[in-house]
Amino acid sequence: MNDLRPPAANGTGGSHEDGVHGEDLRAAGAKAEDLRAAGAKAAAIAAGHLAGVAGRPVWQPVPAAERAWLSDQELPEAGRPLAELLEDARTHVLPHPMGNGHPRFFGWVNSPPNPAGVLVEPLAAALNPSCAGGDHAGPHLERTVVRWLAELVGFPHPPGGGLLTSGASMATVICLAAARQRAALADGWDAREEGLSGRPPMIMYVTEEGHSCLHKAAQLLGLGARQVRTVPVDAAYRMDVGALRAMVAEDLDAGRRPFCVAGSAGTVNSGAVDPLGEIADVAAEHGLWFHVDGAYGALGILADGVSSAAPHYAGLDRADSLALDPHKWLGVPVGCGCALLRDPSAARAAFSLVPSYLIDDNAGELGWFAEYGPEQTRPFRALKTWATMSHLGRSGIVSLVNHTAGLARRLAAMVEESADFELLAPVTTSITAFRHRPHDGDGDGDGDGDGDGLDALNRAIPGAVQARGNAFLTGTRLGGRDALRACFLHPDTTERDLAVLLDEIRLAAKSLRT
């Protein structure tokens, strides 16, 4: 048998120290064996959970006793064995999912986890690096997946032109901070050094369909909610570019400082894609930073089914920045967004701060990822993203987008074919926005005799559907009306699931009206 003990310090072997090393190795071996056994059990539990998802309710409320177990635990005085912890997770955690792993989960924009991403998560945890920078696997692999993401959606990718984040909310903060700093430097001052006090208000433009993360980022960066202008939308819930032009002109005349316009490549409410090329024209004319929120919808550019989606995205490649979420349409396990930048130096100007204890003479021209955003210690997000994208391949990603976008179009057709449903917006990505209009025999077809009653019914339907456990639906407000929205991201969802969804809505509505 090979001797795995390190040589003694004096080179003679057989010392007291050598005995200590042997004990250390035996202890390490025992710990490794425990980890192997627990790891095998964890893998079996995870595989069993994933295999059984479709046969269980999509979602059910957490019972009071289980909620108390989850919420009210005391820290144990003594450490607990790994096997016990896994059993607790199997018994008390896995039975109460959010529901997004199920093929009939149509709520919000939450995908099921790709199995490749699930499998490599423990490996990233085993390495447990900080991917702020340095010469190790994490940062190098991140360069690759960021480039892959940019190439998939046709966004320019100069060296260093992006980084992975916790999600699109953080990606948006990074992009808008870069925009703010660029505008300040162009005006002859430094926002990082001087702050915003005493300067003309910096104005950003978003539509009423723009995601809340844009507003949060503006508030966090000190711009102020009042400086976020809400641009009207057209009948298809896309930015009204004529209104944008008028608002920019008005702000300039008033001595304010327009600096950024944010378009959407797929809104959460309806999946609408703003007229990105026209917005890019306005941005170019006035020197505005053009940001695109593609957190959910940017990958929709790949759809080439019944009708190509690419024309809807014309102008995306002209943006200064793009936020997208691999943990949405791609199914990367949650905790992975991406900020893409046409000029990476803008983000570096907004964030770079390298103290003496972090100077790395081998960092190269691009420096560390930590110089391009607010995070210093950064997790190994690239591994699960790389595994997911590699597992799917480009053809698999395109197939996933086409499948889910096709489901949204099919549901829209089913809605229009049904006398008791109404389509509220064109389908552009993989979201269908509609509402239920049950017939009650009074001749008006609204199911309640007035618009307020119909709003109240559609507002109550999602909760009633969710509680039944056979499908999961969420609601929203669209065009001043309460609406239902179904988002399709699951590769295993079928047309039969769409019929189940509509039937569940009818049954839920009936229960609410009796």
XYZ file of C-alpha atoms in Angstrom:
514
model
C 0.000 0.000 0.000
C 1.302 3.439 -0.858
C 2.280 5.577 2.111
C 0.300 8.828 1.878
C 2.050 10.423 4.842
C 4.156 13.513 4.151
C 7.850 13.121 4.911
C 9.046 14.196 8.336
C 10.677 17.579 8.638
C 14.097 16.010 9.358
C 13.747 13.538 6.512
C 14.125 10.453 8.763
C 10.523 9.424 9.279
C 9.112 7.744 12.390
C 8.971 10.951 14.419
C 6.275 12.103 16.837
C 5.212 14.604 14.199
C 4.850 11.765 11.706
C 2.432 10.005 14.047
C 0.406 13.184 14.362
C 0.264 13.484 10.577
C -0.970 9.911 10.358
C -3.757 10.640 12.824
C -4.698 13.733 10.831
C -4.887 11.715 7.631
C -7.032 9.039 9.256
C -9.396 11.707 10.604
C -9.554 13.342 7.194
C -10.268 9.968 5.620
C -13.145 9.361 8.023
C -14.592 12.793 7.255
C -14.257 12.131 3.529
C -16.096 8.817 3.899
C -18.902 10.533 5.835
C -19.120 13.154 3.105
C -19.283 10.495 0.372
C -22.126 8.715 2.125
C -24.011 11.939 2.807
C -23.349 13.173 -0.717
C -24.790 10.006 -2.193
C -27.864 10.382 -0.001
C -28.228 14.064 -0.969
C -28.000 13.163 -4.658
C -30.638 10.449 -4.226
C -32.960 12.848 -2.401
C -32.515 15.546 -5.056
C -33.054 13.082 -7.916
C -36.133 11.653 -6.243
C -37.551 15.112 -5.712
C -37.011 16.159 -9.323
C -38.400 12.896 -10.677
C -41.609 13.250 -8.673
C -42.372 16.936 -9.189
C -44.910 16.491 -11.998
C -46.956 14.020 -9.956
C -47.368 16.287 -6.939
C -49.500 19.419 -6.469
C -47.924 22.439 -8.102
C -48.147 24.367 -4.821
C -49.903 24.049 -1.485
C -49.848 26.345 1.568
C -47.312 25.373 4.220
C -49.209 23.847 7.191
C -48.964 25.759 10.447
C -46.898 23.074 12.180
C -44.397 22.954 9.336
C -44.214 26.734 9.141
C -43.382 26.786 12.835
C -40.663 24.162 12.337
C -39.143 26.167 9.490
C -39.393 29.576 11.135
C -38.927 29.094 14.872
C -35.918 26.804 15.295
C -33.254 27.492 17.884
C -29.586 27.049 17.006
C -28.570 23.599 18.341
C -25.976 23.601 21.087
C -24.104 20.630 19.638
C -23.457 19.984 15.977
C -25.742 17.528 14.200
C -24.747 14.664 11.862
C -25.000 15.219 8.120
C -27.421 12.328 7.698
C -29.851 13.876 10.181
C -29.724 17.228 8.423
C -30.468 15.609 5.077
C -33.402 13.742 6.560
C -34.783 16.988 7.978
C -34.408 18.645 4.569
C -36.198 15.716 2.906
C -38.998 15.755 5.462
C -39.543 19.438 6.148
C -38.133 21.439 3.220
C -38.624 19.595 -0.067
C -42.370 18.979 0.469
C -43.000 22.738 0.397
C -41.677 24.106 -2.908
C -42.457 27.420 -4.531
C -43.843 25.365 -7.401
C -41.634 26.578 -10.228
C -40.245 23.096 -10.920
C -43.674 21.862 -12.041
C -44.724 21.847 -15.726
C -47.954 23.653 -14.806
C -46.270 26.525 -12.979
C -47.093 29.617 -15.026
C -46.474 32.313 -12.413
C -44.134 35.295 -12.502
C -40.899 34.498 -14.416
C -39.428 31.565 -12.507
C -37.996 28.602 -14.367
C -37.398 25.016 -13.285
C -33.746 24.203 -12.557
C -31.737 22.680 -15.371
C -30.364 19.308 -14.137
C -26.813 20.126 -15.235
C -26.882 23.263 -13.111
C -28.189 21.273 -10.148
C -25.444 18.667 -10.456
C -22.521 21.084 -10.454
C -23.735 23.336 -7.626
C -22.030 21.125 -4.988
C -18.785 21.309 -6.958
C -18.815 25.100 -6.892
C -19.504 24.927 -3.167
C -16.644 22.438 -2.717
C -14.196 24.887 -4.268
C -15.863 27.850 -2.539
C -13.724 30.469 -4.297
C -14.202 34.184 -4.393
C -14.519 35.095 -8.052
C -13.517 38.694 -7.515
C -10.490 37.907 -9.645
C -7.261 35.961 -9.604
C -5.778 33.123 -11.621
C -8.142 30.253 -10.880
C -10.995 28.475 -12.638
C -13.818 30.786 -11.561
C -12.886 34.065 -13.266
C -11.633 32.352 -16.421
C -14.850 30.366 -16.845
C -16.891 33.511 -16.182
C -15.218 35.194 -19.171
C -16.448 32.336 -21.334
C -20.076 32.257 -20.206
C -20.432 36.044 -20.374
C -19.167 35.916 -23.965
C -21.592 33.073 -24.737
C -24.529 35.074 -23.411
C -23.582 38.131 -25.449
C -23.190 36.032 -28.584
C -26.562 34.321 -28.092
C -28.491 37.607 -28.116
C -26.243 39.424 -30.612
C -24.888 42.000 -28.192
C -21.395 43.465 -28.833
C -18.791 41.861 -26.603
C -15.454 43.650 -26.229
C -12.951 41.979 -23.859
C -14.194 42.389 -20.313
C -17.611 43.544 -21.476
C -19.707 42.002 -18.758
C -19.940 40.091 -15.498
C -22.277 37.715 -13.707
C -24.381 39.075 -10.869
C -26.909 37.818 -8.329
C -29.679 38.729 -10.764
C -30.917 41.454 -13.090
C -31.616 43.793 -10.186
C -27.906 43.954 -9.374
C -27.024 44.009 -13.068
C -29.284 47.047 -13.444
C -27.559 48.840 -10.569
C -24.202 48.250 -12.270
C -25.394 49.463 -15.670
C -27.116 52.588 -14.338
C -24.141 53.445 -12.126
C -21.962 53.284 -15.246
C -24.457 55.515 -17.059
C -24.525 58.041 -14.192
C -20.738 58.240 -14.005
C -20.360 58.613 -17.758
C -22.852 61.479 -17.799
C -21.140 63.233 -14.895
C -17.667 62.919 -16.431
C -19.021 64.206 -19.734
C -20.253 67.288 -17.856
C -16.873 67.818 -16.187
C -17.444 66.401 -12.703
C -17.120 63.104 -10.853
C -20.281 61.633 -9.293
C -18.276 59.187 -7.186
C -16.126 61.922 -5.726
C -18.631 64.752 -5.393
C -22.050 63.115 -5.091
C -25.153 64.515 -6.770
C -25.872 67.469 -4.480
C -26.089 70.821 -6.230
C -26.165 69.327 -9.723
C -29.057 69.478 -12.193
C -31.437 66.547 -11.672
C -30.332 63.519 -13.677
C -33.340 62.134 -15.528
C -34.024 58.556 -16.581
C -36.884 57.412 -18.812
C -38.801 54.131 -18.456
C -42.299 53.075 -19.460
C -45.166 52.281 -17.137
C -44.444 48.644 -18.050
C -40.783 48.947 -16.991
C -39.624 46.596 -14.254
C -39.485 47.799 -10.663
C -35.744 47.047 -10.515
C -35.170 50.133 -12.674
C -36.921 52.314 -10.117
C -35.103 50.662 -7.216
C -31.753 51.179 -8.919
C -32.489 54.868 -9.484
C -33.405 55.291 -5.830
C -30.380 53.352 -4.608
C -28.023 55.421 -6.778
C -29.326 58.666 -5.331
C -31.130 59.830 -8.453
C -34.475 59.963 -6.688
C -37.842 58.542 -7.690
C -38.959 61.965 -8.977
C -36.239 61.867 -11.609
C -37.613 58.679 -13.193
C -39.958 59.747 -15.994
C -42.749 57.352 -16.935
C -43.157 57.242 -20.700
C -46.596 56.205 -22.019
C -47.047 53.002 -23.997
C -48.938 52.249 -27.171
C -51.807 49.799 -27.644
C -49.311 46.888 -27.657
C -47.741 48.110 -24.380
C -44.540 49.262 -26.118
C -42.811 52.561 -25.416
C -44.336 55.521 -27.245
C -41.185 56.981 -28.793
C -42.929 60.210 -29.801
C -43.816 60.791 -26.176
C -40.219 60.018 -25.193
C -38.919 62.701 -27.577
C -41.319 65.263 -26.179
C -40.369 64.464 -22.581
C -36.642 64.718 -23.274
C -37.143 68.088 -24.959
C -39.222 69.327 -22.023
C -36.592 68.287 -19.483
C -33.802 69.924 -21.461
C -35.781 73.163 -21.668
C -36.290 73.036 -17.896
C -32.552 72.748 -17.219
C -32.632 69.128 -16.168
C -30.058 66.532 -17.272
C -31.502 63.601 -19.232
C -28.879 60.852 -19.048
C -30.490 57.433 -19.607
C -33.400 55.741 -21.311
C -34.305 52.148 -20.437
C -36.159 50.015 -22.951
C -37.466 46.522 -22.426
C -36.702 43.384 -24.395
C -39.668 41.547 -22.910
C -41.776 43.041 -20.118
C -42.951 40.912 -17.211
C -46.613 41.888 -17.634
C -47.140 40.971 -21.278
C -43.741 40.111 -22.774
C -43.828 43.244 -24.940
C -40.586 44.343 -26.614
C -40.129 48.087 -26.934
C -39.174 49.606 -30.341
C -35.487 49.367 -29.492
C -34.169 50.785 -32.760
C -36.267 53.940 -32.459
C -35.258 54.368 -28.824
C -31.619 53.962 -29.860
C -32.109 56.836 -32.347
C -33.387 59.144 -29.591
C -30.541 58.122 -27.300
C -27.975 58.838 -30.002
C -29.474 62.242 -30.793
C -29.327 63.400 -27.172
C -26.269 61.532 -25.873
C -28.332 59.343 -23.561
C -27.120 56.038 -22.223
C -29.369 53.375 -23.757
C -30.034 50.508 -21.342
C -32.104 47.447 -22.214
C -33.829 45.349 -19.590
C -33.687 41.884 -21.114
C -33.727 40.047 -17.791
C -36.511 37.770 -18.916
C -37.025 38.371 -22.589
C -33.687 38.980 -24.307
C -33.350 35.316 -25.292
C -36.647 35.639 -27.153
C -34.575 36.969 -30.040
C -33.762 33.315 -30.792
C -37.365 32.333 -31.540
C -37.703 31.279 -35.152
C -40.923 29.260 -35.115
C -44.124 30.378 -36.809
C -42.717 33.860 -37.246
C -39.223 35.032 -36.432
C -38.955 37.192 -33.320
C -35.709 38.835 -34.424
C -37.373 41.904 -36.061
C -38.920 42.824 -32.694
C -35.411 43.066 -31.238
C -33.875 45.290 -33.932
C -31.703 47.854 -32.155
C -30.753 45.641 -29.202
C -27.191 45.576 -30.504
C -27.058 49.391 -30.285
C -27.609 49.511 -26.532
C -24.901 50.682 -24.134
C -25.864 47.999 -21.631
C -28.074 44.969 -21.333
C -29.256 43.146 -18.216
C -30.309 39.534 -18.585
C -30.934 36.591 -16.271
C -29.563 33.134 -17.076
C -31.671 31.943 -14.143
C -34.851 32.788 -16.044
C -35.359 31.398 -19.543
C -32.192 29.259 -19.493
C -33.066 27.540 -16.215
C -29.741 28.125 -14.479
C -30.394 27.570 -10.751
C -31.398 30.829 -9.099
C -28.691 33.334 -8.264
C -27.284 34.222 -11.686
C -27.840 37.430 -13.628
C -25.574 39.168 -16.116
C -24.650 42.749 -16.962
C -23.352 43.237 -20.493
C -21.614 46.490 -21.441
C -20.656 47.925 -24.791
C -17.827 49.854 -23.086
C -16.570 47.957 -20.010
C -14.441 50.921 -18.967
C -17.651 52.758 -18.022
C -18.429 50.215 -15.301
C -14.821 50.221 -14.172
C -14.930 54.002 -13.864
C -18.040 53.655 -11.705
C -16.754 50.960 -9.341
C -13.005 50.328 -9.425
C -11.415 50.706 -6.001
C -8.329 48.565 -5.381
C -6.755 48.803 -1.925
C -3.120 47.877 -1.461
C -3.962 44.473 -0.001
C -5.811 43.494 -3.195
C -3.279 44.640 -5.778
C -2.606 41.798 -8.222
C 0.335 42.443 -10.523
C -0.769 39.511 -12.691
C -4.324 40.722 -13.223
C -3.691 41.954 -16.765
C -5.341 44.856 -18.542
C -8.885 43.873 -17.541
C -8.176 43.748 -13.830
C -10.526 41.912 -11.490
C -14.283 41.455 -11.838
C -14.605 43.231 -8.480
C -13.605 46.456 -10.265
C -16.764 46.364 -12.403
C -19.433 46.109 -9.716
C -20.134 46.486 -5.991
C -19.397 42.888 -4.962
C -15.926 42.083 -3.646
C -16.468 38.473 -2.606
C -18.266 36.913 -5.562
C -19.549 33.304 -5.725
C -18.697 30.850 -8.475
C -21.817 31.546 -10.570
C -20.090 30.631 -13.800
C -19.964 26.876 -13.153
C -23.733 26.302 -13.084
C -24.176 28.684 -16.015
C -21.499 26.938 -18.052
C -22.942 23.504 -17.225
C -26.496 24.524 -18.131
C -25.537 26.175 -21.412
C -23.179 23.360 -22.355
C -25.823 20.750 -21.535
C -28.387 22.473 -23.735
C -26.069 23.643 -26.498
C -27.141 26.421 -28.826
C -29.651 24.170 -30.582
C -31.165 23.132 -27.251
C -31.482 26.741 -26.140
C -33.190 27.686 -29.402
C -35.479 24.673 -29.072
C -36.426 25.677 -25.508
C -37.216 29.234 -26.580
C -39.274 28.048 -29.543
C -41.176 25.509 -27.456
C -42.129 27.943 -24.711
C -42.879 30.836 -27.068
C -45.030 28.445 -29.078
C -47.000 27.532 -25.953
C -47.719 31.216 -25.317
C -49.014 31.624 -28.859
C -51.097 28.473 -28.573
C -52.677 29.639 -25.296
C -53.468 32.977 -26.952
C -55.239 31.111 -29.743
C -57.185 29.000 -27.230
C -58.198 32.167 -25.389
C -59.438 33.787 -28.583
C -61.329 30.625 -29.510
C -63.099 30.579 -26.122
C -66.189 32.640 -25.505
C -65.343 33.168 -21.832
C -61.793 34.503 -22.179
C -60.319 37.700 -23.609
C -56.763 38.244 -24.916
C -55.312 41.518 -23.601
C -51.992 41.844 -25.458
C -50.176 40.460 -28.482
C -47.825 37.564 -27.730
C -44.214 38.468 -28.461
C -42.191 36.251 -26.118
C -43.486 33.429 -23.882
C -46.089 35.343 -21.840
C -49.825 35.372 -22.509
C -51.873 38.137 -20.869
C -55.626 37.585 -20.796
C -58.665 37.594 -18.548
C -61.710 35.539 -17.742
C -65.146 36.788 -18.801
C -67.628 34.149 -17.606
C -71.102 34.286 -19.089
C -73.895 34.538 -16.538
C -76.945 34.784 -18.761
C -77.538 38.538 -18.343
C -76.560 39.278 -21.906
C -73.569 41.541 -21.205
C -70.998 38.747 -21.244
C -68.969 40.209 -18.420
C -69.957 37.640 -15.821
C -70.730 40.295 -13.229
C -72.599 43.024 -15.035
C -69.902 45.690 -14.554
C -66.184 46.279 -15.061
C -65.429 46.551 -11.351
C -66.938 43.142 -10.738
C -64.926 41.647 -13.565
C -61.752 43.213 -12.173
C -62.500 41.833 -8.726
C -63.089 38.360 -10.136
C -59.857 38.304 -12.134
C -57.980 39.700 -9.156
C -59.209 36.796 -7.022
C -58.740 34.013 -9.565
C -54.946 33.493 -9.216
C -55.113 32.787 -5.495
C -58.028 30.414 -5.986
C -56.218 28.560 -8.778
C -53.053 28.284 -6.723
C -54.907 26.860 -3.726
C -56.400 24.073 -5.851
C -52.863 22.796 -6.527
C -53.339 21.734 -10.157
C -51.811 24.837 -11.783
C -50.121 28.027 -10.671
C -51.128 31.356 -12.167
C -50.414 34.959 -11.194
C -52.177 38.205 -11.968
C -51.314 41.793 -12.770
C -52.765 45.101 -13.958
C -52.597 45.775 -17.672
C -54.109 48.797 -19.354
C -55.935 49.699 -16.168
C -57.601 46.293 -15.906
C -56.966 43.304 -13.672
C -55.447 40.586 -15.783
C -54.232 37.004 -15.693
C -50.819 36.184 -17.071
C -49.202 32.876 -17.874
C -45.440 32.691 -18.365
C -43.974 29.618 -20.058
C -40.426 28.519 -19.257
C -40.685 24.785 -18.504
C -39.398 22.445 -21.240
C -41.900 19.733 -20.229
C -45.078 21.824 -20.404
C -47.487 20.517 -23.039
C -50.586 21.749 -24.838
C -52.625 19.501 -22.539
C -51.337 21.578 -19.608
C -52.810 24.672 -21.273
C -56.234 23.075 -21.347
C -55.857 22.169 -17.671
C -54.987 25.785 -16.905
C -58.099 27.174 -18.582
C -60.298 24.579 -16.903
C -58.744 25.394 -13.516
C -59.475 29.084 -14.052
C -63.108 28.285 -14.857
C -63.480 26.076 -11.789
C -61.795 28.638 -9.540
C -64.024 31.411 -10.881
C -67.114 29.295 -10.344
C -66.113 28.654 -6.721
C -65.616 32.377 -6.188
C -69.040 33.227 -7.610
C -71.064 30.721 -5.587
